[in-house]
Short mmCIF file of C-alpha atoms and ligand atoms in Angstrom, two decimals:
data_model
loop_
_atom_site.label_atom_id
_atom_site.label_comp_id
_atom_site.label_asym_id
_atom_site.label_seq_id
_atom_site.Cartn_x
_atom_site.Cartn_y
_atom_site.Cartn_z
CA UNK A 1 -15.29 19.17 -58.96
CA UNK A 2 -16.61 21.78 -55.97
CA UNK A 3 -20.36 22.08 -56.30
CA UNK A 4 -22.56 24.33 -54.56
CA UNK A 5 -26.21 22.52 -54.45
CA UNK A 6 -29.20 25.43 -53.80
CA UNK A 7 -32.75 24.69 -52.75
CA UNK A 8 -31.41 21.05 -51.26
CA UNK A 9 -34.17 19.66 -49.70
CA UNK A 10 -33.40 16.34 -47.24
CA UNK A 11 -34.56 14.18 -50.58
CA UNK A 12 -32.15 15.84 -52.91
CA UNK A 13 -29.47 15.37 -50.49
CA UNK A 14 -30.37 11.55 -50.26
CA UNK A 15 -30.29 11.10 -53.86
CA UNK A 16 -27.33 12.89 -54.62
CA UNK A 17 -25.04 11.56 -51.99
CA UNK A 18 -26.04 8.18 -52.81
CA UNK A 19 -25.20 8.69 -56.39
CA UNK A 20 -21.88 10.72 -55.87
CA UNK A 21 -20.60 7.64 -54.51
CA UNK A 22 -19.62 6.86 -57.64
CA UNK A 23 -18.26 10.33 -58.53
CA UNK A 24 -16.72 11.67 -55.71
CA UNK A 25 -17.76 15.33 -56.35
CA UNK A 26 -17.06 17.89 -53.58
CA UNK A 27 -20.96 18.48 -53.18
CA UNK A 28 -21.72 21.46 -50.51
CA UNK A 29 -25.46 21.70 -49.75
CA UNK A 30 -27.22 25.02 -49.10
CA UNK A 31 -31.08 25.20 -48.28
CA UNK A 32 -31.86 28.48 -49.64
CA UNK A 33 -32.76 29.15 -53.24
CA UNK A 34 -30.11 30.96 -55.47
CA UNK A 35 -31.29 34.44 -56.26
CA UNK A 36 -29.43 37.45 -56.57
CA UNK A 37 -29.62 37.97 -52.75
CA UNK A 38 -28.09 34.60 -52.08
CA UNK A 39 -25.76 33.94 -55.24
CA UNK A 40 -22.70 35.09 -52.93
CA UNK A 41 -23.03 31.64 -51.12
CA UNK A 42 -21.57 30.52 -54.18
CA UNK A 43 -18.15 32.48 -54.21
CA UNK A 44 -15.20 30.51 -55.01
CA UNK A 45 -17.21 27.15 -56.55
CA UNK A 46 -16.74 26.42 -60.04
CA UNK A 47 -20.12 25.13 -60.29
CA UNK A 48 -23.55 25.53 -58.94
CA UNK A 49 -26.33 23.21 -58.99
CA UNK A 50 -30.17 24.32 -59.00
CA UNK A 51 -33.59 23.73 -59.11
CA UNK A 52 -36.75 25.08 -61.04
CA UNK A 53 -37.65 27.87 -58.29
CA UNK A 54 -33.97 29.20 -58.47
CA UNK A 55 -33.85 32.60 -60.20
CA UNK A 56 -30.73 32.92 -62.46
CA UNK A 57 -31.56 36.09 -63.56
CA UNK A 58 -28.95 38.44 -65.25
CA UNK A 59 -27.99 39.79 -61.84
CA UNK A 60 -27.71 36.85 -59.92
CA UNK A 61 -25.27 35.13 -63.04
CA UNK A 62 -23.32 38.25 -62.85
CA UNK A 63 -22.79 37.64 -59.06
CA UNK A 64 -21.96 34.13 -59.73
CA UNK A 65 -19.43 35.08 -62.68
CA UNK A 66 -17.64 37.30 -60.27
CA UNK A 67 -17.36 34.31 -57.56
CA UNK A 68 -15.71 32.14 -60.10
CA UNK A 69 -18.81 30.35 -61.06
CA UNK A 70 -18.55 28.89 -64.60
CA UNK A 71 -21.11 25.90 -64.77
CA UNK A 72 -24.66 26.06 -64.23
CA UNK A 73 -26.36 22.37 -63.61
CA UNK A 74 -29.67 22.27 -63.18
CA UNK A 75 -31.57 19.15 -61.68
CA UNK A 76 -34.72 19.45 -64.10
CA UNK A 77 -35.55 19.55 -67.68
CA UNK A 78 -37.04 22.96 -68.21
CA UNK A 79 -34.37 25.86 -67.94
CA UNK A 80 -37.02 28.93 -68.18
CA UNK A 81 -35.09 29.94 -64.52
CA UNK A 82 -32.23 30.57 -66.48
CA UNK A 83 -31.49 33.50 -68.56
CA UNK A 84 -29.48 31.84 -71.16
CA UNK A 85 -28.19 35.44 -72.92
CA UNK A 86 -26.49 36.29 -69.52
CA UNK A 87 -24.98 33.35 -69.05
CA UNK A 88 -23.45 33.40 -72.39
CA UNK A 89 -22.45 37.00 -71.91
CA UNK A 90 -20.58 35.63 -68.63
CA UNK A 91 -18.97 32.65 -70.12
CA UNK A 92 -20.77 30.30 -68.31
CA UNK A 93 -22.29 26.86 -69.58
CA UNK A 94 -25.67 25.32 -68.35
CA UNK A 95 -26.73 21.91 -68.54
CA UNK A 96 -29.47 20.26 -67.64
CA UNK A 97 -31.53 16.68 -67.48
CA UNK A 98 -33.47 16.39 -70.63
CA UNK A 99 -35.05 13.48 -69.49
CA UNK A 100 -35.30 11.38 -66.13
CA UNK A 101 -39.07 9.89 -66.51
CA UNK A 102 -41.22 11.71 -68.45
CA UNK A 103 -43.37 8.39 -67.33
CA UNK A 104 -43.46 10.32 -63.74
CA UNK A 105 -45.00 13.47 -65.33
CA UNK A 106 -47.16 12.00 -67.70
CA UNK A 107 -48.29 9.40 -64.99
CA UNK A 108 -49.15 12.23 -62.44
CA UNK A 109 -51.16 14.25 -65.06
CA UNK A 110 -53.19 11.12 -65.42
CA UNK A 111 -53.72 10.79 -61.69
CA UNK A 112 -55.10 14.49 -61.26
CA UNK A 113 -57.18 13.65 -64.28
CA UNK A 114 -58.71 10.39 -62.33
CA UNK A 115 -58.84 12.37 -59.31
CA UNK A 116 -60.95 14.90 -60.73
CA UNK A 117 -63.08 12.87 -62.96
CA UNK A 118 -64.19 11.04 -60.03
CA UNK A 119 -63.79 13.28 -57.38
CA UNK A 120 -61.30 10.93 -55.47
CA UNK A 121 -60.16 13.98 -53.35
CA UNK A 122 -63.61 14.42 -51.56
CA UNK A 123 -64.26 10.69 -51.45
CA UNK A 124 -61.10 10.16 -49.55
CA UNK A 125 -61.80 12.94 -47.03
CA UNK A 126 -65.93 11.61 -46.63
CA UNK A 127 -65.38 8.20 -46.35
CA UNK A 128 -62.33 9.04 -43.26
CA UNK A 129 -65.37 11.08 -41.48
CA UNK A 130 -67.84 8.05 -41.92
CA UNK A 131 -69.83 10.00 -44.59
CA UNK A 132 -70.75 7.67 -47.40
CA UNK A 133 -73.38 9.77 -49.07
CA UNK A 134 -72.38 9.86 -53.01
CA UNK A 135 -74.00 13.29 -53.19
CA UNK A 136 -71.85 15.34 -55.12
CA UNK A 137 -69.79 12.56 -56.06
CA UNK A 138 -70.97 12.29 -59.58
CA UNK A 139 -68.40 11.52 -61.76
CA UNK A 140 -67.63 10.89 -65.38
CA UNK A 141 -66.28 8.12 -67.64
CA UNK A 142 -63.00 8.77 -69.76
CA UNK A 143 -63.50 6.39 -72.55
CA UNK A 144 -64.91 8.18 -75.47
CA UNK A 145 -63.78 11.60 -74.55
CA UNK A 146 -61.52 13.99 -76.53
CA UNK A 147 -58.36 14.46 -74.77
CA UNK A 148 -56.24 17.57 -76.61
CA UNK A 149 -52.55 17.49 -75.93
CA UNK A 150 -50.42 20.73 -76.06
CA UNK A 151 -46.88 19.96 -76.64
CA UNK A 152 -46.28 16.36 -77.85
CA UNK A 153 -42.57 15.79 -76.59
CA UNK A 154 -41.63 13.51 -74.45
CA UNK A 155 -44.10 13.93 -71.57
CA UNK A 156 -46.70 14.55 -74.11
CA UNK A 157 -46.58 11.83 -76.15
CA UNK A 158 -46.89 9.44 -73.15
CA UNK A 159 -49.64 10.95 -72.12
CA UNK A 160 -51.15 10.62 -75.41
CA UNK A 161 -50.27 6.77 -75.44
CA UNK A 162 -52.00 6.66 -72.07
CA UNK A 163 -55.34 8.21 -73.01
CA UNK A 164 -55.45 6.37 -76.39
CA UNK A 165 -55.20 3.41 -73.90
CA UNK A 166 -58.63 4.67 -71.80
CA UNK A 167 -60.48 4.70 -75.61
CA UNK A 168 -60.18 8.52 -75.94
CA UNK A 169 -59.86 10.53 -79.13
CA UNK A 170 -56.27 12.39 -78.98
CA UNK A 171 -56.01 15.71 -80.86
CA UNK A 172 -52.55 17.74 -80.11
CA UNK A 173 -50.91 20.80 -80.97
CA UNK A 174 -47.37 21.13 -81.54
CA UNK A 175 -44.99 23.76 -83.13
CA UNK A 176 -43.14 20.57 -84.18
CA UNK A 177 -45.37 17.15 -84.56
CA UNK A 178 -43.60 14.08 -83.20
CA UNK A 179 -43.87 11.21 -86.02
CA UNK A 180 -43.47 8.95 -82.78
CA UNK A 181 -47.24 10.12 -81.98
CA UNK A 182 -48.43 9.57 -85.73
CA UNK A 183 -50.34 6.42 -84.75
CA UNK A 184 -52.85 7.48 -82.12
CA UNK A 185 -52.60 11.52 -82.29
CA UNK A 186 -54.29 13.77 -85.02
CA UNK A 187 -52.41 17.20 -85.28
CA UNK A 188 -55.05 20.23 -85.52
CA UNK A 189 -54.70 24.24 -84.76
CA UNK A 190 -54.66 25.22 -80.99
CA UNK A 191 -58.16 26.76 -81.86
CA UNK A 192 -59.59 23.43 -82.87
CA UNK A 193 -58.23 21.56 -80.35
CA UNK A 194 -59.78 24.14 -77.65
CA UNK A 195 -63.08 23.93 -79.33
CA UNK A 196 -63.13 20.10 -79.61
CA UNK A 197 -61.42 18.86 -76.49
CA UNK A 198 -63.31 17.67 -73.21
CA UNK A 199 -59.46 17.43 -71.82
CA UNK A 200 -57.20 19.89 -72.43
CA UNK A 201 -53.51 19.44 -70.98
CA UNK A 202 -50.49 21.17 -71.38
CA UNK A 203 -47.08 19.68 -71.90
CA UNK A 204 -45.22 22.68 -73.84
CA UNK A 205 -42.06 24.41 -72.36
CA UNK A 206 -42.37 27.60 -70.89
CA UNK A 207 -41.29 30.22 -73.35
CA UNK A 208 -42.48 34.01 -74.50
CA UNK A 209 -44.84 32.29 -76.90
CA UNK A 210 -46.71 29.67 -74.60
CA UNK A 211 -46.84 32.62 -71.70
CA UNK A 212 -50.09 33.07 -70.85
CA UNK A 213 -51.22 30.67 -73.43
CA UNK A 214 -54.29 29.57 -71.86
CA UNK A 215 -55.64 33.29 -71.49
CA UNK A 216 -59.16 34.39 -71.10
CA UNK A 217 -59.82 34.18 -74.85
CA UNK A 218 -58.54 30.63 -74.65
CA UNK A 219 -60.93 29.78 -72.07
CA UNK A 220 -63.84 31.29 -73.98
CA UNK A 221 -62.88 29.09 -76.89
CA UNK A 222 -62.90 25.91 -75.07
CA UNK A 223 -66.08 23.81 -74.56
CA UNK A 224 -68.35 24.31 -71.61
CA UNK A 225 -67.01 22.14 -68.45
CA UNK A 226 -63.96 21.45 -70.08
CA UNK A 227 -61.50 19.75 -67.62
CA UNK A 228 -58.00 21.53 -67.89
CA UNK A 229 -54.70 20.34 -66.56
CA UNK A 230 -51.22 21.74 -66.11
CA UNK A 231 -48.03 19.71 -65.16
CA UNK A 232 -45.80 21.88 -67.24
CA UNK A 233 -44.89 25.44 -65.75
CA UNK A 234 -47.45 28.01 -64.17
CA UNK A 235 -47.32 30.79 -66.21
CA UNK A 236 -48.53 29.02 -69.30
CA UNK A 237 -51.75 29.59 -67.57
CA UNK A 238 -53.53 33.32 -66.79
CA UNK A 239 -54.40 32.18 -63.49
CA UNK A 240 -57.06 35.21 -63.06
CA UNK A 241 -58.40 34.05 -66.48
CA UNK A 242 -58.86 30.52 -65.50
CA UNK A 243 -60.43 31.61 -61.85
CA UNK A 244 -63.10 33.77 -63.90
CA UNK A 245 -63.36 30.41 -66.25
CA UNK A 246 -64.36 28.37 -62.83
CA UNK A 247 -66.77 30.88 -61.32
CA UNK A 248 -68.57 30.93 -64.86
CA UNK A 249 -68.58 27.16 -64.96
CA UNK A 250 -66.77 27.28 -68.44
CA UNK A 251 -64.15 25.28 -66.97
CA UNK A 252 -65.45 22.05 -65.15
CA UNK A 253 -62.23 20.74 -63.65
CA UNK A 254 -58.82 21.94 -63.20
CA UNK A 255 -56.03 20.15 -62.24
CA UNK A 256 -52.44 21.56 -61.48
CA UNK A 257 -49.20 20.57 -60.48
CA UNK A 258 -47.90 24.23 -61.44
CA UNK A 259 -48.58 27.71 -60.50
CA UNK A 260 -47.50 31.03 -61.79
CA UNK A 261 -46.12 32.58 -58.65
CA UNK A 262 -45.38 29.22 -56.89
CA UNK A 263 -41.69 30.33 -55.93
CA UNK A 264 -42.98 31.70 -52.78
CA UNK A 265 -44.81 28.79 -52.03
CA UNK A 266 -44.19 25.33 -53.13
CA UNK A 267 -41.35 22.88 -51.62
CA UNK A 268 -41.80 24.34 -48.14
CA UNK A 269 -43.94 23.65 -45.05
CA UNK A 270 -46.30 26.66 -44.96
CA UNK A 271 -48.76 24.91 -42.89
CA UNK A 272 -48.56 27.21 -40.03
CA UNK A 273 -48.42 30.55 -41.84
CA UNK A 274 -51.21 32.42 -43.50
CA UNK A 275 -51.09 32.27 -47.48
CA UNK A 276 -50.69 35.77 -48.59
CA UNK A 277 -51.24 35.09 -52.17
CA UNK A 278 -55.02 35.66 -52.63
CA UNK A 279 -54.97 34.20 -56.09
CA UNK A 280 -53.85 30.98 -54.94
CA UNK A 281 -56.11 30.87 -52.05
CA UNK A 282 -58.98 31.52 -54.29
CA UNK A 283 -57.96 28.49 -56.49
CA UNK A 284 -57.78 26.36 -53.57
CA UNK A 285 -61.34 26.68 -52.36
CA UNK A 286 -63.20 25.95 -55.63
CA UNK A 287 -64.57 22.22 -54.84
CA UNK A 288 -63.24 21.00 -58.45
CA UNK A 289 -59.73 21.93 -58.51
CA UNK A 290 -56.94 20.01 -57.50
CA UNK A 291 -53.50 21.19 -57.10
CA UNK A 292 -50.30 19.58 -56.05
CA UNK A 293 -47.14 21.15 -55.12
CA UNK A 294 -44.91 20.36 -58.10
CA UNK A 295 -44.41 16.76 -57.37
CA UNK A 296 -45.06 15.34 -60.74
CA UNK A 297 -41.54 14.43 -61.50
CA UNK A 298 -40.99 13.11 -57.71
CA UNK A 299 -40.45 9.43 -57.72
CA UNK A 300 -37.72 7.29 -56.90
CA UNK A 301 -36.84 6.42 -60.54
CA UNK A 302 -36.66 9.92 -61.54
CA UNK A 303 -35.12 11.31 -58.55
CA UNK A 304 -31.99 8.49 -59.14
CA UNK A 305 -32.20 9.42 -62.68
CA UNK A 306 -31.74 13.24 -62.38
CA UNK A 307 -28.86 12.56 -59.88
CA UNK A 308 -26.97 10.62 -61.77
CA UNK A 309 -27.20 12.78 -65.14
CA UNK A 310 -26.85 15.91 -63.00
CA UNK A 311 -23.40 14.46 -61.62
CA UNK A 312 -22.51 12.95 -64.83
CA UNK A 313 -22.97 16.33 -66.98
CA UNK A 314 -20.79 17.87 -63.77
CA UNK A 315 -17.92 15.45 -65.05
CA UNK A 316 -18.47 15.53 -68.25
CA UNK A 317 -17.95 19.19 -68.42
CA UNK A 318 -15.10 19.00 -65.87
CA UNK A 319 -13.04 16.60 -67.87
CA UNK A 320 -13.70 17.59 -71.70
CA UNK A 321 -15.12 20.78 -71.70
CA UNK A 322 -18.24 19.64 -73.26
CA UNK A 323 -21.52 17.66 -72.55
CA UNK A 324 -24.13 15.89 -74.65
CA UNK A 325 -26.82 17.69 -72.05
CA UNK A 326 -25.52 21.32 -72.79
CA UNK A 327 -28.29 23.87 -73.40
CA UNK A 328 -27.95 26.29 -76.23
CA UNK A 329 -28.51 29.66 -76.13
CA UNK A 330 -31.27 29.29 -78.62
CA UNK A 331 -34.41 28.37 -76.37
CA UNK A 332 -36.22 25.74 -78.60
CA UNK A 333 -36.43 22.95 -76.32
CA UNK A 334 -38.06 23.25 -72.69
P1 NAD B 1 -39.99 17.99 -74.54
O1 NAD B 1 -39.13 19.45 -74.97
O2 NAD B 1 -39.71 16.60 -74.62
O3 NAD B 1 -41.47 18.51 -75.19
C1 NAD B 1 -42.19 19.74 -75.44
C2 NAD B 1 -42.74 19.71 -76.50
O4 NAD B 1 -43.48 21.11 -76.90
C3 NAD B 1 -42.03 19.68 -78.13
O5 NAD B 1 -42.77 18.80 -78.65
C4 NAD B 1 -42.23 21.25 -78.70
O6 NAD B 1 -42.30 20.86 -79.97
C5 NAD B 1 -43.55 21.28 -77.86
N1 NAD B 1 -43.64 23.08 -77.97
C6 NAD B 1 -42.67 24.05 -77.98
N2 NAD B 1 -43.30 25.43 -78.12
C7 NAD B 1 -44.77 25.19 -78.38
C8 NAD B 1 -45.82 25.75 -78.46
N3 NAD B 1 -45.42 26.91 -78.56
N4 NAD B 1 -46.97 25.27 -78.75
C9 NAD B 1 -47.18 23.97 -78.67
N5 NAD B 1 -46.06 22.91 -78.56
C10 NAD B 1 -44.88 23.63 -78.44
O7 NAD B 1 -40.51 18.47 -73.17
P2 NAD B 1 -41.01 17.58 -72.39
O8 NAD B 1 -39.73 16.64 -71.31
O9 NAD B 1 -41.59 16.76 -72.73
O10 NAD B 1 -41.66 18.21 -71.06
C11 NAD B 1 -42.40 19.62 -71.11
C12 NAD B 1 -42.51 20.42 -70.32
O11 NAD B 1 -42.72 19.90 -68.88
C13 NAD B 1 -41.13 21.19 -69.59
O12 NAD B 1 -40.63 22.11 -70.80
C14 NAD B 1 -41.15 21.29 -68.66
O13 NAD B 1 -41.79 22.49 -68.14
C15 NAD B 1 -42.62 20.37 -68.08
N6 NAD B 1 -42.01 19.55 -66.80
C16 NAD B 1 -42.82 19.66 -65.46
C17 NAD B 1 -42.60 18.57 -64.56
C18 NAD B 1 -43.01 18.62 -63.27
O14 NAD B 1 -42.52 17.81 -62.42
N7 NAD B 1 -44.28 19.16 -63.10
C19 NAD B 1 -41.29 17.50 -64.66
C20 NAD B 1 -40.70 18.12 -66.03
C21 NAD B 1 -41.09 18.68 -66.84
#
């Protein structure tokens, strides 16, 4: 199948081309994000392959449909960047990669946690400059702490098991509790989780219900000095509320792999430019905040799995008109 691959970085091309030797799709790589402004590049392509910061809103989908696109294959688990109702109206199928390596994301979450708890980012820079002072590096034990996990699907369940191994008490909140977590997790209301957890970590999808789930009210209900982690989707956190929480000391540590307005920032080298996003710039200067640029998924294993499943999804849909990884219009999963 002829496929227009958007948001292509060198690493996407590397993994997709290697795996495509076994599929022989006609892959054409485009660097730009897919938006309504770039959708015309897909003219004549029956399939577009997209990633998390592409914007498949109703206008972009109408343009794609007019150009002959019938299948959207996203190289991600989340699909909040695609207007599913518009896709359905346009007769366009959407396929995704439901699980490529939940371990990659769970392990990155724990990496952020440990970097914050032991100030690894500060220590690295100091030692590099020959400064061996311990002032400002005081850490905290993880063992014995209470960890609150919001969303115990594939990724949240692995975080639960890892943190259980650290000797933590695990509280969880989920609209559909996961029986696989029963051994190490106690399900509670979101309010109880926020009130009792020393560490809060977000692993639910972005939906209308979870947009700004962590707002000023939620921050005020958390323990003083809480360590907050978000490797799920940026808009689950209200950045301004979290900045106020950091300024007041309510939030003691913040680890982010995702950010509300990341589309204009992440996945590109902006080191020679002036960052125009003042909210992001404010977050960046706190000494107790670590931000990575949506890299939790980015392991060799996960990239291979993403390429494999994406190309298999396209083949399945092309040959049978069906695919086990078809996204239903009901926005129930993430
Ligand atoms: P999943 O679908 O397996 O699990 C999501 C869980 O959240 C489910 O158990 C679901 O019931 C629960 N949930 C849904 N709505 C909820 C709500 N309102 N409150 C509490 N829980 C709710 O998904 P997953 O594979 O574990 O991935 C979780 C999220 O992680 C994805 O939606 C995606 O946004 C994000 N993600 C980020 C990266 C990254 O690189 N940073 C990579 C992959 C996925």
